[in-house]
XYZ file of C-alpha atoms in Angstrom:
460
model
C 0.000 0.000 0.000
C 1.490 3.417 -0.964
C -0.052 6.960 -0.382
C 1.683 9.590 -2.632
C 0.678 13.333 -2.702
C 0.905 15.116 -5.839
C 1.067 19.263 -5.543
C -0.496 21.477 -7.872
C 1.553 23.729 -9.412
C 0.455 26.887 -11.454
C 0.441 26.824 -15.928
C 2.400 28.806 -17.939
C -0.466 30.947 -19.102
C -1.458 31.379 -15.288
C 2.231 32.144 -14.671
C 2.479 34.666 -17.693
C -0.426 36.766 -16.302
C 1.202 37.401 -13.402
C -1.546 35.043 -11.260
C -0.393 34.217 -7.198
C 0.298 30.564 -6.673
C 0.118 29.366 -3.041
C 0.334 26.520 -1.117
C -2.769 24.638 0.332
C -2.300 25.733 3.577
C -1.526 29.546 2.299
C -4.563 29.328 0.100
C -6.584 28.281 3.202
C -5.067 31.309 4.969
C -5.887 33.927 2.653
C -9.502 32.889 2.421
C -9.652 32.913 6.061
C -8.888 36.979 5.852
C -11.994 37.605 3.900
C -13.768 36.693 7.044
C -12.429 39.671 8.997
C -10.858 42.252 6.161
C -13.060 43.842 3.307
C -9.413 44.810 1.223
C -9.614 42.484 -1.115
C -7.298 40.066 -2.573
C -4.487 41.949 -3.304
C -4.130 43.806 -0.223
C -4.416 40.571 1.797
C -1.446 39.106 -0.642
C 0.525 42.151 -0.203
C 0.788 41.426 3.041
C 2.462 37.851 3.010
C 6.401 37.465 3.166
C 7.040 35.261 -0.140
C 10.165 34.067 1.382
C 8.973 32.608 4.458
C 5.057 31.480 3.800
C 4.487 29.773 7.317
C 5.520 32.613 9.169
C 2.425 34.413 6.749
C 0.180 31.599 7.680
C 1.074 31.559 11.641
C -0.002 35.153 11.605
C -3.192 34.890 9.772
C -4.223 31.520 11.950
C -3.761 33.462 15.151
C -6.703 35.771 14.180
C -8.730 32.835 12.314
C -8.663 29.193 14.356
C -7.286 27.076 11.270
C -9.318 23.732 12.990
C -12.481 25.790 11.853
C -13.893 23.541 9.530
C -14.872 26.369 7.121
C -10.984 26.918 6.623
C -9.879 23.768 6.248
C -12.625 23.334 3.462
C -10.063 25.758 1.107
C -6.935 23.804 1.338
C -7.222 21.260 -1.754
C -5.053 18.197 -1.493
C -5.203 15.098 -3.974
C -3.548 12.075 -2.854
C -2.862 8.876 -5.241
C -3.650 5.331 -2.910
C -2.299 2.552 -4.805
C -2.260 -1.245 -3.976
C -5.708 -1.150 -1.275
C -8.249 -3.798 -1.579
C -11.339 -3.260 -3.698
C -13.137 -3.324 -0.128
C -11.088 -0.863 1.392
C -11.908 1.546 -2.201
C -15.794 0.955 -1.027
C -15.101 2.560 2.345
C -13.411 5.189 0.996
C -16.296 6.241 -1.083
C -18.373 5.074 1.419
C -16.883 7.800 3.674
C -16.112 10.638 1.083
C -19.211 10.687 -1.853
C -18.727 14.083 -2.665
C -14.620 13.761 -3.563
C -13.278 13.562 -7.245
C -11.522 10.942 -8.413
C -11.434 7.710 -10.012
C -10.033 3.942 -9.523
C -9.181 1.437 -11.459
C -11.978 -0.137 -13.002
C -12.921 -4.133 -12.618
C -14.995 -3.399 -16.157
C -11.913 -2.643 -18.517
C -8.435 -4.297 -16.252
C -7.935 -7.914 -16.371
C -6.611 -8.598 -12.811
C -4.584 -11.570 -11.322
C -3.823 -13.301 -8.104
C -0.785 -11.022 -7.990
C -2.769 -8.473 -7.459
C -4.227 -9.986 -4.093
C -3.777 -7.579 -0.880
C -1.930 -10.303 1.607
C -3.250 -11.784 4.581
C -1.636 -9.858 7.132
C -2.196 -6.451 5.550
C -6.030 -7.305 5.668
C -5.958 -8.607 9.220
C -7.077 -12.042 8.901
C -6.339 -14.157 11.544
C -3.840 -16.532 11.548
C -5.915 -19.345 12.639
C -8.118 -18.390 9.000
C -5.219 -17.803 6.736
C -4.639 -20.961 5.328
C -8.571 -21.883 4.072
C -8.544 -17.859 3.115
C -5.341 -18.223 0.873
C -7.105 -21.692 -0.425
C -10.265 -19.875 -1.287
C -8.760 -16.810 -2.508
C -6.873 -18.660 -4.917
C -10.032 -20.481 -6.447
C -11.596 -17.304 -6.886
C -9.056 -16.139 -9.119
C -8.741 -18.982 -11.167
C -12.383 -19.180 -11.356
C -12.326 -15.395 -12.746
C -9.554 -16.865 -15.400
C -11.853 -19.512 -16.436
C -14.817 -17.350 -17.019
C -13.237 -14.509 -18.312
C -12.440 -17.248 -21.244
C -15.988 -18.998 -21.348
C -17.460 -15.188 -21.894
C -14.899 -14.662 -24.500
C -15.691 -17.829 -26.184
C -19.785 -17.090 -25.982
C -18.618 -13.590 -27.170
C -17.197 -14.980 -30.264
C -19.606 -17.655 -30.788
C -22.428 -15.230 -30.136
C -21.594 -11.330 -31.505
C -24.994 -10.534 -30.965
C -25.194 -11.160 -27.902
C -22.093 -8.754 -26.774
C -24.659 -6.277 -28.801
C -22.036 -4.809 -30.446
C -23.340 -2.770 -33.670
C -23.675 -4.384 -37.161
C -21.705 -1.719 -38.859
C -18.860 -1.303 -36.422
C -18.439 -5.337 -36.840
C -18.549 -5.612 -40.555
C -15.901 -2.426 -40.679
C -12.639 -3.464 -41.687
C -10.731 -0.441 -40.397
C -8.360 -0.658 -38.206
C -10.346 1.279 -35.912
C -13.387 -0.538 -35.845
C -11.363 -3.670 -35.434
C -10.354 -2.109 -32.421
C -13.307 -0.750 -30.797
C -14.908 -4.289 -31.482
C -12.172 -5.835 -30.164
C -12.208 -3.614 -26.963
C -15.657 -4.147 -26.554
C -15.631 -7.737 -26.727
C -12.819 -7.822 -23.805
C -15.483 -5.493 -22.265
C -18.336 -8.142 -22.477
C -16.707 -10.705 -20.821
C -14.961 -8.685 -18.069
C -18.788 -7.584 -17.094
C -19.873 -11.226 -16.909
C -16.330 -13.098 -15.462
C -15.930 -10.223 -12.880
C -18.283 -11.538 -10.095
C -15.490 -13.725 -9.116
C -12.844 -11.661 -7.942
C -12.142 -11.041 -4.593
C -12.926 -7.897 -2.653
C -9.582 -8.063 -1.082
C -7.871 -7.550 -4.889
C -6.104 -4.759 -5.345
C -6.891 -1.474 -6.747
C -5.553 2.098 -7.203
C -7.739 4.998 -5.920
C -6.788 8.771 -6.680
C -9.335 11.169 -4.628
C -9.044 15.290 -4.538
C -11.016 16.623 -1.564
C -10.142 19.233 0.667
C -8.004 19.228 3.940
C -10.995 18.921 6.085
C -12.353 16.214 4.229
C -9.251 14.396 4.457
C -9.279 14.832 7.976
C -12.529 13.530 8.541
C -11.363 10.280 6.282
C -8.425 10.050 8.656
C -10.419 9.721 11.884
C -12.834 7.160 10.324
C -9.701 5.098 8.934
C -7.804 5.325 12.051
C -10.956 4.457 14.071
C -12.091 1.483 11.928
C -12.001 -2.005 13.390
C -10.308 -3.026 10.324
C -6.553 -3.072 10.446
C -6.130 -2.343 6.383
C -8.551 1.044 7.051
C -5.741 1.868 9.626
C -2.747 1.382 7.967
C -4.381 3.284 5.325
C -5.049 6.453 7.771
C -1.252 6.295 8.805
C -0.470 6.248 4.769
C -2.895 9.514 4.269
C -1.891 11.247 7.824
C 1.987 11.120 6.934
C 1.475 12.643 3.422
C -1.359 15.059 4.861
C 2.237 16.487 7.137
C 3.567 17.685 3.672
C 0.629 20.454 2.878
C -1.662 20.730 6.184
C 0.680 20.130 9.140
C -1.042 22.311 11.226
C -4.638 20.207 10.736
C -2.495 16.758 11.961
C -3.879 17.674 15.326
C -6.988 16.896 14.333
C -6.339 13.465 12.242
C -6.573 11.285 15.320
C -8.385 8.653 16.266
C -11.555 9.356 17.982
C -13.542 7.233 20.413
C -16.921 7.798 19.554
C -15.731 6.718 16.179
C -14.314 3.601 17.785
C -17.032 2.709 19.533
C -19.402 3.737 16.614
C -18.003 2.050 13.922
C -17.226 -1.664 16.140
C -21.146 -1.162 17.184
C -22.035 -1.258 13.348
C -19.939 -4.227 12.726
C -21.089 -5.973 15.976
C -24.744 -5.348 15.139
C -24.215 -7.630 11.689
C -23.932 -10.869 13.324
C -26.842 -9.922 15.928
C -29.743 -12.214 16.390
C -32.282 -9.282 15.151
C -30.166 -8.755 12.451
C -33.019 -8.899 9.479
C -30.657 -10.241 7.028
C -28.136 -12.609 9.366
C -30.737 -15.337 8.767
C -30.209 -15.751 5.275
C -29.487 -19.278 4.007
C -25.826 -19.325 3.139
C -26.007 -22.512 0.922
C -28.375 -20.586 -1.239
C -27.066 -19.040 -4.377
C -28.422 -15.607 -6.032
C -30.354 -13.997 -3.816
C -33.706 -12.710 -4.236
C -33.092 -9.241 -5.355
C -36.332 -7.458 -4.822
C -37.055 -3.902 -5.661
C -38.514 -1.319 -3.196
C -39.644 2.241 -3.669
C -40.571 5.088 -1.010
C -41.641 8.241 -2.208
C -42.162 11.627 0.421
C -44.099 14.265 -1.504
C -43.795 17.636 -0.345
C -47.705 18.292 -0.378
C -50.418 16.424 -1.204
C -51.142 15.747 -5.028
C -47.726 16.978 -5.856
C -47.171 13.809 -8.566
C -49.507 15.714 -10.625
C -46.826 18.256 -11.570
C -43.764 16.096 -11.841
C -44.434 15.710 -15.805
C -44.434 19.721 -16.010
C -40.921 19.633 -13.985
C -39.285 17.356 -16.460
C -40.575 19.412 -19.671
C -37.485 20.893 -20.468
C -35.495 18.261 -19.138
C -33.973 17.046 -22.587
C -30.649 15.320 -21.110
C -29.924 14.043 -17.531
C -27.884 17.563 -16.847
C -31.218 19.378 -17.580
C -33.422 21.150 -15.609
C -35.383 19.516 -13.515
C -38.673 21.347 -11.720
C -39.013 22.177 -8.042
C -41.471 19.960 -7.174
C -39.249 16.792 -8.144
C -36.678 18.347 -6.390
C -38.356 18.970 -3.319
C -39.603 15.140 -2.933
C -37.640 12.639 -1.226
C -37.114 9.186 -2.806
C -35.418 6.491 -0.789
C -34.677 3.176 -3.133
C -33.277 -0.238 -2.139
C -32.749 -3.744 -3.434
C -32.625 -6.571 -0.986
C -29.748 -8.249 -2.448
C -27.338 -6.768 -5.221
C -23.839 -8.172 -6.152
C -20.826 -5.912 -4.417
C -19.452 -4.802 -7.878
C -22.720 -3.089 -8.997
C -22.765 -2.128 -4.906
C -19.576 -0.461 -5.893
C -20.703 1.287 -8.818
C -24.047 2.476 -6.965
C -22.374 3.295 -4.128
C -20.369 6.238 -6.543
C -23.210 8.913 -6.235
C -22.241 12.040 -4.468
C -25.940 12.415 -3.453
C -28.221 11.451 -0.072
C -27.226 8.452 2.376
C -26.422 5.121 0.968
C -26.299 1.954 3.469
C -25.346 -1.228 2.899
C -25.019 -3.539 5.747
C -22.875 -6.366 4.857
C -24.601 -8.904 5.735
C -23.927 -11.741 2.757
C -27.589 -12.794 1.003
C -26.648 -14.757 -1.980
C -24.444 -14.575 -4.917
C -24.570 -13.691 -8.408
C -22.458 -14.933 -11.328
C -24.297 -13.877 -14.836
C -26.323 -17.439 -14.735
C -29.117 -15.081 -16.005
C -26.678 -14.502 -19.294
C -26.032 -17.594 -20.172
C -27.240 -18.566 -23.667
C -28.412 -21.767 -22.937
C -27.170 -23.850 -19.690
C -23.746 -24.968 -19.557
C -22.466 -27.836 -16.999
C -18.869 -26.328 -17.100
C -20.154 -23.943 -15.184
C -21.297 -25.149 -12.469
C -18.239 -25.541 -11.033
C -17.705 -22.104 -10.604
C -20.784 -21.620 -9.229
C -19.591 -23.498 -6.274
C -16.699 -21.132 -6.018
C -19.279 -18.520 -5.395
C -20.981 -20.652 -2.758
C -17.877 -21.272 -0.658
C -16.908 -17.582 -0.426
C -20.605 -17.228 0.220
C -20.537 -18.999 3.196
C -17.031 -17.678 4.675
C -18.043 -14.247 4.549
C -21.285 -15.161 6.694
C -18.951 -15.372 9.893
C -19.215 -11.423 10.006
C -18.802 -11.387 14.060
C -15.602 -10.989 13.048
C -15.045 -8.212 10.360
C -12.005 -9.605 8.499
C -14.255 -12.352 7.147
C -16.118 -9.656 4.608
C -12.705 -10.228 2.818
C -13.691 -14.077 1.812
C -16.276 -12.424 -0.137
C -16.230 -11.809 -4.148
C -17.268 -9.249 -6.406
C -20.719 -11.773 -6.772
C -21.679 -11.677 -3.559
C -24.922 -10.203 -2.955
C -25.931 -7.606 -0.296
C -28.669 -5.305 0.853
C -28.402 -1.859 -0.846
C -30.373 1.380 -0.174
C -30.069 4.810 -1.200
C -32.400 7.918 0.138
C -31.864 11.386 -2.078
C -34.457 13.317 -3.703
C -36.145 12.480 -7.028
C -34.506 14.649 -9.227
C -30.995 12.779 -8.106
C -33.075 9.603 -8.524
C -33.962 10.329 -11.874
C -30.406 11.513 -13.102
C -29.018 8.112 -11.186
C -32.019 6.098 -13.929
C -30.717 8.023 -16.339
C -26.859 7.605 -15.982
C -26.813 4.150 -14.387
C -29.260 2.999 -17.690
C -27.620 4.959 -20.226
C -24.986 4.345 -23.115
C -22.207 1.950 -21.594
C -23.764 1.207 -18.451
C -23.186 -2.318 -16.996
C -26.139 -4.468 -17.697
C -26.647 -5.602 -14.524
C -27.137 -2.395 -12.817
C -29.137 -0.983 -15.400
C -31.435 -3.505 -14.607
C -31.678 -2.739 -11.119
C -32.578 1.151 -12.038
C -35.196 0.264 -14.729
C -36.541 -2.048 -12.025
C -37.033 0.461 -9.696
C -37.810 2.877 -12.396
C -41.026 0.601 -12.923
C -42.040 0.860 -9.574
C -42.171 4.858 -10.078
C -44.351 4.520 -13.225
C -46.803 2.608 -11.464
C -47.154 5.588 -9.282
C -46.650 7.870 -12.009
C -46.669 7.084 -15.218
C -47.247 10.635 -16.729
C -43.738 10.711 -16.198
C -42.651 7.604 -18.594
C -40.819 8.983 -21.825
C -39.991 12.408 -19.956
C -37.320 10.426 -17.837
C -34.632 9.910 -20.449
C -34.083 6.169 -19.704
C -31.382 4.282 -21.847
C -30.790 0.185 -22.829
C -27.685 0.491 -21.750
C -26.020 -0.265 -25.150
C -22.220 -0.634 -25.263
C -19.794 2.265 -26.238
């Protein structure tokens, strides 16, 4: 696991008209003055000694308290987290929805059992290593062997992988590779439900200090020991551009005693979900729908909100904006969970709680014994990750394995969420889940079908 901070510096255009540059914690600083100065920019800058910048930032931080969340909020940092377990890239997310970034993507990198966090990075007890290794192992070569069966059914069956008529019978070298890419494509959708949520990944995120903070105290805090090592990775490089926050990047023991509650309460005997038969495979991934209009009879104007809404950036009315929506699935595999879990907007939980597991059975052409092996891969790590009293064994699970999902917003972030999450190069499985709840929202209102702009998901 490395954490690596990369600075912003300014461009040569920026440079050439003679724009300030500053660093994140000077930037912070000089925001802070506006708070008790009306002089403006320049006066503020006029008044900070180029050749020794923390002795300008000392002096500004003794009028403004720098923990003040509101300052910390204007001191950008991006930070580059390579080599943390797909899991660990949930959490982050998880814990920071509204920071920009990306990761490396399960949908377009083949991946291999050298890319498997180790045991004692993640935690797992020694007495569990050697059946974890055995399992993780399986899972990987299990991924191998589908990713070539959906090649093969790719091949066999080009329209199936959907891929246009006119980009397949183009003999450019271009369209050779765009059909070639999106074959690859179609099988890594279908063969990635059995990878391992403790494979590696690389996560860049750009927040601000305060967010980063915040991150730090959950990681530190967590009850797993990867989520720690990972706040020590982020808390050392946070000392290179917001030393005087560290103070505040500590563990903290409501978070402690928070977070272990949380885990605890998964392998409780009310636990709705800790009931589930483990020896089951997909689970049964019904749709739910809860809508809170703002006044009564307000569905009668939501097809007037979304007349001018011609693209899922458009405008969307007041009323639709003012309801609350809160969506959930009762069981949905972790890499769609992943993908869901993505939007910046409203509260998302996910207890995780195993309920079944999904492998693309439903894609299958016809039914095919060699797979049925595999399935049982998917059962095993299925029943592993069940022992949840003790939170390393999430790691046992795969990128099939089903859990509860819900997500509360408003419906004009539901809608755009249809829109997106059904639109051109969408993966097909969690397209389905959105048109699936989208029919539950037609039932209630179906002036509103064909003014929500929702898409088949076709390949790109």
């Amino acid at each position: 696991m490395k954490v690596t901070h990369v600075s912003l510096r300014p461009t040569d255009a920026a440079n050439a008209a003679g724009r300030p540059a500053l660093t994140p914690e000077l930037l912070a600083a000089t925001g802070a003055r506006y708070s008790r100065s009306d002089e403006g920019l320049d006066a503020i800058l006029a008044k900070i000694d180029p050749d020794n910048p923390d002795k300008s930032v000392d002096s500004i931080f003794r009028m403004v308290d720098y923990g003040h969340q509101s300052i910390a909020d204007m001191a950008p940092v991006a930070l580059f987290m390579d080599g943390v377990s797909l899991l660990l890239a949930y959490l982050l997310w998880s814990l920071c929805p509204l920071a920009g970034g990306q990761e490396s993507s399960t949908r377009y990198i083949k991946m291999s059992a050298e890319g498997l966090v180790d045991a004692e990075t993640l935690g797992i007890p020694e007495s569990s290593r050697d059946v974890w290794q055995l399992r993780m192992t399986q899972a990987f070569e299990a991924y191998g062997t589908a990713l070539t069966f959906w090649e093969k059914i790719g091949d066999t069956h080009p329209e199936l992988t959907r891929i246009p008529a006119s980009l397949l019978s183009d003999p450019s070298p271009k369209a050779k590779r765009t059909v070639e890419r999106m074959r690859r494509n179609y099988a890594f959708d279908r063969a990635r439900y059995f990878l391992p949520v403790a494979a590696r990944t690389n996560v860049m995120m750009v927040q601000s200090a305060r967010a980063w903070v915040t991150l730090v105290q959950h990681l530190l805090s967590h009850p797993l020991s990867e989520a720690r090592t990972l706040g020590e990775g982020i808390r050392g490089e946070l000392a290179l551009v917001a030393p005087r926050l560290l103070r505040h990047a500590v563990e903290k023991p409501s978070l402690v005693a928070g977070q272990a509650a949380e885990w605890r309460s998964l392998s409780d005997a009310d636990n709705p979900y800790a009931d589930t038969d483990p020896y089951t495979c997909e689970g049964n991934d019904a749709v739910f729908l809860q809508v809170m209009e703002p006044y009564e009879s307000a569905g009668n104007q939501f097809a007037r909100d979304l007349a001018d809404h011609d693209n899922r950036y458009a405008f969307v009315g007041e009323t639709l904006r003012r309801t609350a929506v809160r969506f959930s699935w009762s069981a949905v595999a972790f890499a769609e969970i992943r993908d869901l879990n993505r939007h910046r907007t409203g509260t998302k939980y996910c207890p995780l709680t195993p309920v079944g597991f999904y492998c693309a059975l439903d894609q299958l052409p016809m039914q095919d014994s060699r797979y049925d092996a595999l399935i049982q891969i998917g059962r095993l790590s299925l029943q592993e990750a069940g022992g949840i009293s003790d939170p390393t064994a999430v790691y046992f699970a795969l990128l099939g394995t089903q859990f509860p999902f819900e997500h509360t917003t408003t419906a004009d972030k539901f809608i755009y969420e249809a829109e997106l999450r059904t639109g051109t190069g969408s993966h097909y499985r969690y397209a389905q889940h959105l048109r699936d709840a989208l029919a539950l929202w037609y039932e209630r209102y179906p002036a509103t079908r064909g003014l929500i702009l929702e898409g088949s998901a076709e390949p790109e």
